Amino acid sequence: MAITLGGLNTLSFAPSLHGGWLELAIFAGTFWVISHAPTLRAALLAGGIFGFGQFVSGIWWLYVSMHFYGHMPALIAGAAVILFSLYLALYPALSVGLWHVCCAPFGQRTMFPSWHASMAFACAWALGEWLRGTIFTGFPWLVSGYAQVDGPLAGFAPLIGVYGVSWVLALVGALIIQTVMNVSTERGVVAWLMPASVVVGLIVSGILLSRVTWTQPSGPALSVRLLQGNIKQSIKFDQIGIRHALATYQRLITEKPADLVVTPETAIPLPLYETPTEFRTTVQSFVDATHTSVLFGAVGVTITKNGGENFTNALYGITPESSILYRYDKHHLVPFGEFIPWGFQWFVDIMRMPLGNFARGRAIQPPFIVRGQSIAPSICYEDTFGEEIAYMLRSQLYPATMLINSTNLGWFGNTIALDHYLQIARMRSLETGRPMLHATNTGVTAIIDSDGLVKAQLHRFTVGALDVNIQGRSGMTPYILTGNITVLIISIVGLAIGRGIERHTCPSRYIRIGTNIYLSVSNF
């Protein structure tokens, strides 16, 4: 059953049509399953099986990247997805194991859900997801809170971020089972009414909080054009692809003026000094003549102390009548795609990735200023790390009023990865109370408003430009100010309290209420 629940949980994420409600039922079912794990080993296995079911069904698109575009043999690519899913499954197994240790340290039994068991489950689950998004540079894909972007718990995002939403979600699921079990054992109205009331209260609070405005309009609205060149990944780094990209983006950039024009990540897959003179002069002349600012993706080059070159994944900004180029270098790099973890050079050689070893940009970099609006860029994978964006905003003297994510998802074809990535970008808008300009090579290119709603988007795998007026916003959400520290403190303290409560429970006092089901007297 655990693997089925894990697989079904993938359906909670985009492009789902049920607004996050399915996920509430799945987490209730998951808590039911682990509550019937009589030993720590059984609990670990249940958590791991759930995780494997979710990840193997939710990150299969990596096979497309490795096999169709990385030219890895199909068998090896498939095995890599399975092995990676097994690794990721360790984290939900860890969460369930932590929960079991805190709530059932006295040997074999099936646990009756209690208040501290429900709270400990929420704490353990959020902590496990945070660890998955942190260890080995992190892989926070399919974090449970993302599925609530259109769900009833979305309103908690500006307060405690995506991991906090996961915490609330897990608590709601556990309390649903606590309510059902209390009803089924006829423990009295109060016993089931209290957890049921908390469930309703959390859901209503999430819905009401989503109507709270945490930021306010700042400065004039900008006319923005997001460009989608639809350069095929199979030719992107070949000479024919480079020539096609230069011609396409030169045409799209100079086609129509706007306050800001944005291209996808590595729209120009060359170091800036290798771009043709015609491209540079044509774009600069257009910028000066129309007072348009342009932010475009290219390969950055930094000269080292010994005269060598370090390549970066960069965004360059051009503003009217200015000889100074703005530059943003990607800080949070993708393992294997942009840097080679120690001992894995053989993997990159199989993948035949060009420019697979970028240098890292600084954690805090200046914003790009356009007509009084301060814009914070990020590139591709960086958008999945909400804490880093929050840290950047609270570290700036004048926090950015807009977010930009420039990315190339052509590596993943027409798969659910594109929907998931747009959902992640929407969560960043919810957390920060700021609009997100989401420029991609093949889709989904979109403008996301400060409330996390998609204002406009382009069709996938088409060439075009998305023209929208967007309003910058100032102000600090609670999440910007505290980042993930709030949910981490709650989770660690909650687990410690759960462990302390259970240590004072007498292990020998159980009442049998059915086949293999025992209740501790402390639950009454």
Short mmCIF file of C-alpha atoms in Angstrom, two decimals:
data_model
loop_
_atom_site.label_atom_id
_atom_site.label_comp_id
_atom_site.label_asym_id
_atom_site.label_seq_id
_atom_site.Cartn_x
_atom_site.Cartn_y
_atom_site.Cartn_z
CA MET A 1 0.00 0.00 0.00
CA ALA A 2 2.88 2.40 0.79
CA ILE A 3 4.23 2.27 -2.76
CA THR A 4 0.75 2.96 -4.15
CA LEU A 5 0.35 5.99 -1.90
CA GLY A 6 3.78 7.24 -2.96
CA GLY A 7 2.94 6.86 -6.63
CA LEU A 8 -0.42 8.55 -6.16
CA ASN A 9 1.25 11.45 -4.38
CA THR A 10 2.98 12.38 -7.64
CA LEU A 11 -0.52 13.12 -8.94
CA SER A 12 -0.83 15.78 -6.24
CA PHE A 13 1.69 17.93 -8.11
CA ALA A 14 1.18 19.88 -11.32
CA PRO A 15 -0.54 19.46 -13.69
CA SER A 16 -3.14 18.27 -11.14
CA LEU A 17 -6.67 19.67 -11.25
CA HIS A 18 -7.74 18.94 -7.67
CA GLY A 19 -6.06 21.88 -5.98
CA GLY A 20 -4.01 19.98 -3.40
CA TRP A 21 -6.94 18.22 -1.73
CA LEU A 22 -5.82 14.76 -2.91
CA GLU A 23 -2.59 15.24 -1.00
CA LEU A 24 -4.48 15.60 2.29
CA ALA A 25 -6.04 12.18 1.78
CA ILE A 26 -2.70 10.65 0.74
CA PHE A 27 -0.95 11.91 3.87
CA ALA A 28 -3.78 10.64 6.04
CA GLY A 29 -3.38 7.23 4.37
CA THR A 30 0.38 7.35 4.82
CA PHE A 31 0.04 8.07 8.53
CA TRP A 32 -2.39 5.18 8.83
CA VAL A 33 0.14 2.83 7.22
CA ILE A 34 3.10 3.84 9.37
CA SER A 35 0.96 3.80 12.52
CA HIS A 36 0.55 0.08 11.90
CA ALA A 37 4.29 -0.53 11.58
CA PRO A 38 5.05 -2.62 14.71
CA THR A 39 8.83 -2.17 14.66
CA LEU A 40 11.39 0.43 13.71
CA ARG A 41 12.49 -1.74 10.79
CA ALA A 42 8.91 -1.97 9.51
CA ALA A 43 8.49 1.81 9.86
CA LEU A 44 11.69 2.50 7.94
CA LEU A 45 10.62 0.12 5.21
CA ALA A 46 7.17 1.71 4.91
CA GLY A 47 8.67 5.20 4.63
CA GLY A 48 11.25 4.06 2.10
CA ILE A 49 8.68 2.25 -0.05
CA PHE A 50 6.44 5.33 -0.02
CA GLY A 51 9.40 7.49 -1.07
CA PHE A 52 10.48 5.14 -3.84
CA GLY A 53 6.95 5.05 -5.25
CA GLN A 54 6.82 8.83 -5.30
CA PHE A 55 10.26 9.49 -6.71
CA VAL A 56 10.41 6.82 -9.38
CA SER A 57 7.07 8.12 -10.70
CA GLY A 58 7.97 11.78 -10.17
CA ILE A 59 11.53 12.12 -11.52
CA TRP A 60 11.39 9.67 -14.43
CA TRP A 61 11.98 12.63 -16.74
CA LEU A 62 15.65 12.43 -15.79
CA TYR A 63 15.73 9.41 -18.08
CA VAL A 64 14.83 11.71 -20.99
CA SER A 65 17.70 14.02 -20.10
CA MET A 66 20.27 11.27 -19.71
CA HIS A 67 19.24 9.02 -22.60
CA PHE A 68 17.81 11.23 -25.35
CA TYR A 69 19.98 14.30 -24.82
CA GLY A 70 22.93 12.97 -22.82
CA HIS A 71 23.25 9.90 -25.08
CA MET A 72 23.55 7.56 -22.12
CA PRO A 73 22.61 3.96 -22.97
CA ALA A 74 18.97 3.27 -22.10
CA LEU A 75 19.78 0.53 -19.59
CA ILE A 76 22.26 2.71 -17.69
CA ALA A 77 19.93 5.72 -17.76
CA GLY A 78 17.05 3.65 -16.41
CA ALA A 79 19.25 2.16 -13.72
CA ALA A 80 20.45 5.66 -12.76
CA VAL A 81 16.85 6.84 -12.26
CA ILE A 82 16.06 3.81 -10.10
CA LEU A 83 19.23 4.19 -8.01
CA PHE A 84 18.62 7.90 -7.55
CA SER A 85 15.02 7.19 -6.51
CA LEU A 86 16.29 4.68 -3.97
CA TYR A 87 18.67 7.28 -2.58
CA LEU A 88 15.91 9.91 -2.33
CA ALA A 89 13.66 7.35 -0.64
CA LEU A 90 16.11 7.29 2.26
CA TYR A 91 14.77 10.66 3.40
CA PRO A 92 11.10 9.72 3.92
CA ALA A 93 12.42 6.52 5.52
CA LEU A 94 14.49 8.68 7.85
CA SER A 95 11.45 10.83 8.64
CA VAL A 96 9.31 7.83 9.52
CA GLY A 97 12.18 6.32 11.50
CA LEU A 98 12.60 9.51 13.52
CA TRP A 99 8.88 9.58 14.17
CA HIS A 100 8.87 5.94 15.30
CA VAL A 101 11.82 6.45 17.63
CA CYS A 102 10.10 9.45 19.21
CA CYS A 103 6.72 7.76 19.55
CA ALA A 104 7.41 4.04 19.93
CA PRO A 105 10.74 3.37 21.65
CA PHE A 106 9.57 0.41 23.67
CA GLY A 107 9.50 -2.44 21.17
CA GLN A 108 6.86 -3.98 18.97
CA ARG A 109 3.37 -2.61 18.89
CA THR A 110 0.90 -0.94 16.61
CA MET A 111 0.41 2.62 17.78
CA PHE A 112 -2.82 4.42 18.34
CA PRO A 113 -2.48 7.99 17.01
CA SER A 114 -2.18 10.54 19.79
CA TRP A 115 -1.57 14.27 19.92
CA HIS A 116 2.15 13.96 20.36
CA ALA A 117 2.34 11.25 17.67
CA SER A 118 0.57 13.55 15.20
CA MET A 119 2.81 16.49 16.04
CA ALA A 120 5.94 14.35 15.87
CA PHE A 121 4.95 13.09 12.41
CA ALA A 122 4.67 16.66 11.11
CA CYS A 123 8.04 17.57 12.64
CA ALA A 124 9.83 14.48 11.34
CA TRP A 125 8.39 14.84 7.85
CA ALA A 126 9.35 18.49 7.48
CA LEU A 127 12.83 17.83 8.85
CA GLY A 128 13.38 14.95 6.41
CA GLU A 129 12.32 17.06 3.44
CA TRP A 130 14.59 19.89 4.54
CA LEU A 131 17.53 17.50 4.81
CA ARG A 132 16.81 16.18 1.31
CA GLY A 133 16.89 19.77 0.05
CA THR A 134 20.20 20.48 1.79
CA ILE A 135 22.55 17.46 1.88
CA PHE A 136 24.95 17.08 -1.08
CA THR A 137 23.81 20.53 -2.39
CA GLY A 138 20.19 19.35 -2.09
CA PHE A 139 17.46 17.99 -4.34
CA PRO A 140 14.20 19.61 -3.16
CA TRP A 141 12.10 18.32 -6.04
CA LEU A 142 8.63 17.01 -5.04
CA VAL A 143 8.75 18.64 -1.62
CA SER A 144 5.22 18.02 -0.37
CA GLY A 145 4.39 21.69 0.19
CA TYR A 146 4.66 22.51 -3.52
CA ALA A 147 1.47 20.59 -4.28
CA GLN A 148 -0.40 23.08 -2.06
CA VAL A 149 0.28 26.07 -4.34
CA ASP A 150 -3.36 25.83 -5.44
CA GLY A 151 -4.41 24.01 -2.27
CA PRO A 152 -6.05 25.02 0.99
CA LEU A 153 -2.71 25.37 2.82
CA ALA A 154 -1.04 27.79 0.39
CA GLY A 155 -1.63 30.71 2.75
CA PHE A 156 1.04 29.40 5.13
CA ALA A 157 3.80 29.84 2.51
CA PRO A 158 4.57 33.55 3.21
CA LEU A 159 4.81 32.68 6.91
CA ILE A 160 6.90 29.51 7.02
CA GLY A 161 7.83 28.62 3.44
CA VAL A 162 7.41 25.41 1.50
CA TYR A 163 8.83 23.19 4.28
CA GLY A 164 6.43 24.82 6.72
CA VAL A 165 3.56 24.02 4.39
CA SER A 166 4.80 20.41 4.39
CA TRP A 167 4.73 20.49 8.20
CA VAL A 168 1.11 21.69 8.28
CA LEU A 169 0.15 19.14 5.62
CA ALA A 170 1.63 16.23 7.56
CA LEU A 171 -0.07 17.41 10.75
CA VAL A 172 -3.45 17.62 9.04
CA GLY A 173 -3.04 14.12 7.62
CA ALA A 174 -2.11 12.68 11.01
CA LEU A 175 -4.95 14.46 12.82
CA ILE A 176 -7.46 13.11 10.29
CA ILE A 177 -6.42 9.57 11.25
CA GLN A 178 -6.44 10.49 14.93
CA THR A 179 -10.02 11.69 14.49
CA VAL A 180 -11.11 8.56 12.61
CA MET A 181 -9.49 6.24 15.15
CA ASN A 182 -11.07 8.05 18.06
CA VAL A 183 -14.47 7.76 16.42
CA SER A 184 -14.00 4.07 15.60
CA THR A 185 -13.06 3.20 19.19
CA GLU A 186 -15.94 5.22 20.66
CA ARG A 187 -13.69 7.22 22.96
CA GLY A 188 -16.23 10.02 23.34
CA VAL A 189 -17.16 13.16 21.46
CA VAL A 190 -14.35 15.31 22.87
CA ALA A 191 -11.68 12.78 21.86
CA TRP A 192 -12.49 13.05 18.15
CA LEU A 193 -13.94 16.57 18.08
CA MET A 194 -10.71 18.20 19.22
CA PRO A 195 -8.43 16.87 16.45
CA ALA A 196 -11.21 17.34 13.91
CA SER A 197 -11.53 20.97 14.99
CA VAL A 198 -7.78 21.51 14.57
CA VAL A 199 -7.95 20.02 11.05
CA VAL A 200 -10.77 22.36 10.08
CA GLY A 201 -9.01 25.28 11.78
CA LEU A 202 -5.76 24.72 9.87
CA ILE A 203 -7.54 24.39 6.53
CA VAL A 204 -9.67 27.49 7.13
CA SER A 205 -6.60 29.40 8.35
CA GLY A 206 -4.68 28.45 5.20
CA ILE A 207 -7.53 29.65 2.99
CA LEU A 208 -7.92 32.93 4.91
CA LEU A 209 -4.16 33.58 5.04
CA SER A 210 -4.01 33.29 1.25
CA ARG A 211 -6.08 36.49 1.15
CA VAL A 212 -3.58 38.44 3.26
CA THR A 213 -1.40 40.88 1.31
CA TRP A 214 2.13 40.95 2.75
CA THR A 215 3.73 43.37 0.28
CA GLN A 216 2.71 46.60 -1.43
CA PRO A 217 3.15 48.07 -4.92
CA SER A 218 6.47 49.81 -5.45
CA GLY A 219 7.35 52.21 -8.25
CA PRO A 220 5.95 52.23 -11.77
CA ALA A 221 4.86 49.06 -13.52
CA LEU A 222 7.26 47.71 -16.14
CA SER A 223 6.47 46.53 -19.63
CA VAL A 224 8.23 43.18 -19.88
CA ARG A 225 8.95 40.84 -22.79
CA LEU A 226 10.00 37.27 -22.02
CA LEU A 227 11.55 35.50 -25.00
CA GLN A 228 11.21 31.81 -25.83
CA GLY A 229 13.54 30.77 -28.64
CA ASN A 230 12.64 27.05 -28.65
CA ILE A 231 16.17 26.03 -29.64
CA LYS A 232 16.24 22.22 -29.80
CA GLN A 233 18.40 20.75 -27.08
CA SER A 234 19.86 18.24 -29.53
CA ILE A 235 21.55 21.06 -31.50
CA LYS A 236 21.91 23.76 -28.83
CA PHE A 237 25.68 23.42 -28.46
CA ASP A 238 26.45 22.52 -32.08
CA GLN A 239 27.56 25.16 -34.56
CA ILE A 240 24.25 25.03 -36.40
CA GLY A 241 22.40 25.46 -33.13
CA ILE A 242 24.59 28.37 -32.02
CA ARG A 243 24.05 30.19 -35.33
CA HIS A 244 20.31 29.54 -35.08
CA ALA A 245 20.23 30.85 -31.48
CA LEU A 246 22.12 34.03 -32.38
CA ALA A 247 19.80 34.79 -35.30
CA THR A 248 16.64 33.94 -33.34
CA TYR A 249 17.44 35.98 -30.26
CA GLN A 250 18.80 38.93 -32.22
CA ARG A 251 15.47 39.05 -34.06
CA LEU A 252 13.34 38.56 -30.93
CA ILE A 253 15.26 41.10 -28.83
CA THR A 254 15.06 43.84 -31.46
CA GLU A 255 11.55 43.03 -32.65
CA LYS A 256 9.73 45.30 -30.20
CA PRO A 257 10.78 47.71 -27.44
CA ALA A 258 9.85 47.29 -23.79
CA ASP A 259 11.15 48.42 -20.44
CA LEU A 260 12.77 44.99 -19.99
CA VAL A 261 13.47 42.11 -22.35
CA VAL A 262 14.58 38.77 -20.84
CA THR A 263 15.99 35.70 -22.58
CA PRO A 264 16.31 32.14 -21.21
CA GLU A 265 19.41 30.64 -19.63
CA THR A 266 22.39 30.38 -22.05
CA ALA A 267 20.24 31.75 -24.85
CA ILE A 268 23.61 32.61 -26.35
CA PRO A 269 25.62 29.44 -25.65
CA LEU A 270 28.96 31.20 -26.02
CA PRO A 271 31.32 33.27 -23.91
CA LEU A 272 30.47 36.91 -24.47
CA TYR A 273 33.76 37.70 -26.20
CA GLU A 274 33.02 35.02 -28.80
CA THR A 275 29.65 36.46 -29.82
CA PRO A 276 29.67 38.05 -33.29
CA THR A 277 30.25 41.79 -33.44
CA GLU A 278 27.03 42.18 -35.45
CA PHE A 279 24.99 40.68 -32.61
CA ARG A 280 26.51 42.93 -29.96
CA THR A 281 26.27 46.16 -31.95
CA THR A 282 22.73 45.45 -33.16
CA VAL A 283 21.46 44.77 -29.66
CA GLN A 284 23.28 47.77 -28.14
CA SER A 285 21.96 50.10 -30.87
CA PHE A 286 18.41 48.84 -30.23
CA VAL A 287 18.80 49.34 -26.48
CA ASP A 288 20.06 52.92 -26.89
CA ALA A 289 17.47 53.88 -29.50
CA THR A 290 14.41 52.49 -27.70
CA HIS A 291 15.51 52.82 -24.04
CA THR A 292 14.99 49.09 -23.59
CA SER A 293 16.94 47.12 -20.99
CA VAL A 294 17.95 43.57 -21.93
CA LEU A 295 18.89 40.69 -19.65
CA PHE A 296 20.26 37.75 -21.63
CA GLY A 297 21.83 34.40 -20.82
CA ALA A 298 25.35 33.58 -21.96
CA VAL A 299 28.53 31.92 -20.74
CA GLY A 300 30.51 34.06 -18.30
CA VAL A 301 34.29 34.06 -18.20
CA THR A 302 36.47 35.05 -15.25
CA ILE A 303 40.24 35.31 -15.51
CA THR A 304 42.00 33.51 -12.65
CA LYS A 305 45.13 34.76 -10.86
CA ASN A 306 47.34 32.47 -12.93
CA GLY A 307 45.85 33.74 -16.19
CA GLY A 308 43.47 30.86 -16.79
CA GLU A 309 39.73 31.03 -17.47
CA ASN A 310 36.83 30.02 -15.25
CA PHE A 311 33.47 29.64 -16.97
CA THR A 312 30.19 30.55 -15.27
CA ASN A 313 26.53 30.23 -16.12
CA ALA A 314 25.70 33.92 -16.39
CA LEU A 315 23.08 36.56 -17.12
CA TYR A 316 24.24 39.83 -18.68
CA GLY A 317 22.26 43.06 -18.45
CA ILE A 318 22.40 45.96 -20.90
CA THR A 319 20.82 49.30 -20.04
CA PRO A 320 20.34 52.34 -22.29
CA GLU A 321 23.33 54.60 -22.83
CA SER A 322 25.52 52.69 -20.40
CA SER A 323 28.86 51.12 -21.21
CA ILE A 324 28.81 48.98 -18.05
CA LEU A 325 27.40 45.48 -18.38
CA TYR A 326 25.44 44.03 -15.49
CA ARG A 327 26.42 40.45 -14.71
CA TYR A 328 24.93 37.75 -12.53
CA ASP A 329 26.78 34.44 -12.10
CA LYS A 330 24.85 31.37 -11.01
CA HIS A 331 25.67 30.43 -7.44
CA HIS A 332 23.85 27.13 -6.75
CA LEU A 333 25.12 24.78 -9.43
CA VAL A 334 23.57 21.54 -10.64
CA PRO A 335 25.62 18.41 -9.82
CA PHE A 336 26.85 16.70 -12.99
CA GLY A 337 25.28 19.33 -15.26
CA GLU A 338 27.39 22.26 -14.05
CA PHE A 339 29.97 20.83 -11.70
CA ILE A 340 31.44 17.39 -11.32
CA PRO A 341 31.23 15.85 -7.84
CA TRP A 342 34.41 14.14 -6.76
CA GLY A 343 34.75 10.66 -8.24
CA PHE A 344 32.09 11.11 -10.96
CA GLN A 345 34.09 12.29 -13.95
CA TRP A 346 33.26 8.99 -15.67
CA PHE A 347 29.53 9.82 -15.44
CA VAL A 348 29.98 13.20 -17.13
CA ASP A 349 32.10 11.56 -19.83
CA ILE A 350 29.25 9.16 -20.60
CA MET A 351 26.76 12.05 -20.66
CA ARG A 352 29.04 14.05 -23.00
CA MET A 353 27.91 17.32 -21.42
CA PRO A 354 29.55 20.49 -22.78
CA LEU A 355 30.82 22.99 -20.21
CA GLY A 356 30.12 20.55 -17.39
CA ASN A 357 32.36 22.21 -14.80
CA PHE A 358 31.31 25.81 -14.13
CA ALA A 359 32.70 28.08 -11.44
CA ARG A 360 30.34 29.26 -8.70
CA GLY A 361 29.10 32.85 -8.39
CA ARG A 362 28.83 34.71 -5.09
CA ALA A 363 25.87 33.99 -2.79
CA ILE A 364 24.86 37.67 -2.64
CA GLN A 365 25.02 39.67 -5.87
CA PRO A 366 23.59 43.10 -6.72
CA PRO A 367 20.17 43.35 -8.34
CA PHE A 368 19.54 44.53 -11.89
CA ILE A 369 17.97 48.00 -11.86
CA VAL A 370 15.39 48.87 -14.52
CA ARG A 371 13.43 52.15 -14.35
CA GLY A 372 13.50 52.21 -10.57
CA GLN A 373 12.62 48.54 -10.15
CA SER A 374 15.19 46.33 -8.45
CA ILE A 375 15.23 42.85 -9.98
CA ALA A 376 16.76 39.74 -8.39
CA PRO A 377 17.84 37.15 -10.98
CA SER A 378 18.26 33.42 -10.54
CA ILE A 379 19.20 30.79 -13.08
CA CYS A 380 17.43 27.45 -13.52
CA TYR A 381 17.90 25.15 -10.51
CA GLU A 382 18.47 28.06 -8.10
CA ASP A 383 14.75 28.69 -8.11
CA THR A 384 14.14 25.49 -6.11
CA PHE A 385 15.94 26.88 -3.05
CA GLY A 386 13.55 29.32 -1.41
CA GLU A 387 15.79 29.92 1.59
CA GLU A 388 18.59 31.23 -0.66
CA ILE A 389 16.23 33.67 -2.38
CA ALA A 390 14.86 34.80 0.99
CA TYR A 391 18.43 35.24 2.30
CA MET A 392 19.36 37.31 -0.74
CA LEU A 393 16.33 39.59 -0.29
CA ARG A 394 16.88 40.19 3.42
CA SER A 395 20.60 40.79 2.80
CA GLN A 396 20.05 43.54 0.23
CA LEU A 397 20.05 47.16 1.43
CA TYR A 398 17.03 47.78 -0.80
CA PRO A 399 15.36 44.39 -1.34
CA ALA A 400 14.48 43.53 -4.92
CA THR A 401 10.92 44.24 -6.01
CA MET A 402 10.78 41.50 -8.69
CA LEU A 403 12.24 38.04 -9.21
CA ILE A 404 13.51 36.63 -12.49
CA ASN A 405 14.29 33.02 -13.22
CA SER A 406 15.98 32.34 -16.53
CA THR A 407 16.14 28.66 -17.40
CA ASN A 408 16.50 26.03 -20.10
CA LEU A 409 14.26 23.00 -19.54
CA GLY A 410 14.89 21.64 -23.01
CA TRP A 411 16.87 18.82 -21.37
CA PHE A 412 13.61 17.26 -20.13
CA GLY A 413 11.40 17.25 -23.22
CA ASN A 414 7.64 17.62 -22.93
CA THR A 415 7.37 15.99 -19.50
CA ILE A 416 5.92 16.76 -16.08
CA ALA A 417 9.24 18.40 -15.18
CA LEU A 418 8.04 21.58 -16.92
CA ASP A 419 4.80 21.65 -14.89
CA HIS A 420 6.64 20.93 -11.65
CA TYR A 421 9.14 23.68 -12.33
CA LEU A 422 6.43 26.26 -12.93
CA GLN A 423 4.80 25.17 -9.67
CA ILE A 424 8.10 25.70 -7.85
CA ALA A 425 8.41 29.21 -9.31
CA ARG A 426 4.88 29.99 -8.12
CA MET A 427 5.84 28.95 -4.58
CA ARG A 428 8.73 31.44 -4.65
CA SER A 429 6.24 34.21 -5.44
CA LEU A 430 4.01 33.11 -2.57
CA GLU A 431 6.92 32.99 -0.13
CA THR A 432 8.28 36.42 -1.05
CA GLY A 433 5.14 38.32 -2.09
CA ARG A 434 6.85 39.31 -5.34
CA PRO A 435 6.13 38.70 -9.03
CA MET A 436 8.27 36.16 -10.85
CA LEU A 437 9.36 36.51 -14.48
CA HIS A 438 9.92 32.96 -15.69
CA ALA A 439 11.82 32.89 -19.02
CA THR A 440 12.49 29.47 -20.59
CA ASN A 441 13.87 28.07 -23.82
CA THR A 442 11.09 25.58 -24.60
CA GLY A 443 8.46 26.30 -21.93
CA VAL A 444 6.80 27.07 -19.66
CA THR A 445 7.55 30.79 -20.13
CA ALA A 446 5.23 32.67 -17.76
CA ILE A 447 4.57 35.78 -15.72
CA ILE A 448 3.63 34.90 -12.14
CA ASP A 449 1.97 37.56 -9.98
CA SER A 450 2.84 38.21 -6.34
CA ASP A 451 -0.04 35.98 -5.22
CA GLY A 452 1.46 32.98 -7.01
CA LEU A 453 -1.08 32.98 -9.84
CA VAL A 454 0.05 32.69 -13.46
CA LYS A 455 -0.82 35.97 -15.15
CA ALA A 456 0.13 34.86 -18.67
CA GLN A 457 2.16 32.13 -20.35
CA LEU A 458 3.37 31.00 -23.77
CA HIS A 459 2.58 27.69 -25.42
CA ARG A 460 5.33 25.13 -25.04
CA PHE A 461 7.77 24.39 -27.84
CA THR A 462 6.91 27.52 -29.78
CA VAL A 463 8.99 30.55 -30.71
CA GLY A 464 7.61 33.78 -29.36
CA ALA A 465 7.55 36.58 -26.81
CA LEU A 466 5.31 37.11 -23.81
CA ASP A 467 4.39 40.79 -23.40
CA VAL A 468 2.96 41.83 -20.02
CA ASN A 469 2.94 44.84 -17.73
CA ILE A 470 4.03 43.80 -14.23
CA GLN A 471 4.07 45.71 -10.95
CA GLY A 472 7.02 45.44 -8.57
CA ARG A 473 6.35 45.06 -4.86
CA SER A 474 8.19 45.99 -1.68
CA GLY A 475 7.90 44.77 1.87
CA MET A 476 9.03 41.68 3.74
CA THR A 477 7.01 38.55 4.31
CA PRO A 478 7.70 36.67 7.56
CA TYR A 479 9.42 33.96 5.50
CA ILE A 480 11.88 36.44 3.97
CA LEU A 481 12.83 37.58 7.47
CA THR A 482 13.30 34.13 9.01
CA GLY A 483 13.75 31.66 6.15
CA ASN A 484 13.57 28.01 7.14
CA ILE A 485 14.73 28.60 10.71
CA THR A 486 11.14 28.76 12.02
CA VAL A 487 10.08 25.35 10.76
CA LEU A 488 13.44 23.83 11.76
CA ILE A 489 13.11 25.03 15.34
CA ILE A 490 9.50 23.84 15.52
CA SER A 491 10.47 20.44 14.10
CA ILE A 492 13.49 19.83 16.33
CA VAL A 493 11.72 21.00 19.48
CA GLY A 494 8.60 19.06 18.55
CA LEU A 495 10.55 15.83 18.11
CA ALA A 496 12.38 16.36 21.40
CA ILE A 497 9.10 16.93 23.21
CA GLY A 498 7.56 13.87 21.56
CA ARG A 499 10.50 11.75 22.63
CA GLY A 500 10.31 13.14 26.16
CA ILE A 501 6.59 12.42 26.45
CA GLU A 502 6.99 8.85 25.21
CA ARG A 503 9.89 8.15 27.56
CA HIS A 504 7.53 8.79 30.47
CA THR A 505 4.92 6.37 29.12
CA CYS A 506 4.86 3.02 30.88
CA PRO A 507 5.64 0.39 28.20
CA SER A 508 3.84 -2.42 29.94
CA ARG A 509 0.37 -0.92 30.17
CA TYR A 510 -1.47 -1.74 26.96
CA ILE A 511 -5.10 -2.59 26.26
CA ARG A 512 -5.93 -4.85 23.35
CA ILE A 513 -8.79 -3.48 21.25
CA GLY A 514 -8.58 -5.76 18.22
CA THR A 515 -6.31 -7.95 16.18
CA ASN A 516 -2.75 -6.76 16.77
CA ILE A 517 -3.91 -3.30 17.89
CA TYR A 518 -2.89 -2.10 21.36
CA LEU A 519 -3.54 1.17 23.14
CA SER A 520 -1.32 2.63 25.82
CA VAL A 521 -3.27 3.74 28.87
CA SER A 522 -1.50 7.10 28.48
CA ASN A 523 -3.62 7.79 25.41
CA PHE A 524 -6.80 8.03 27.46
#
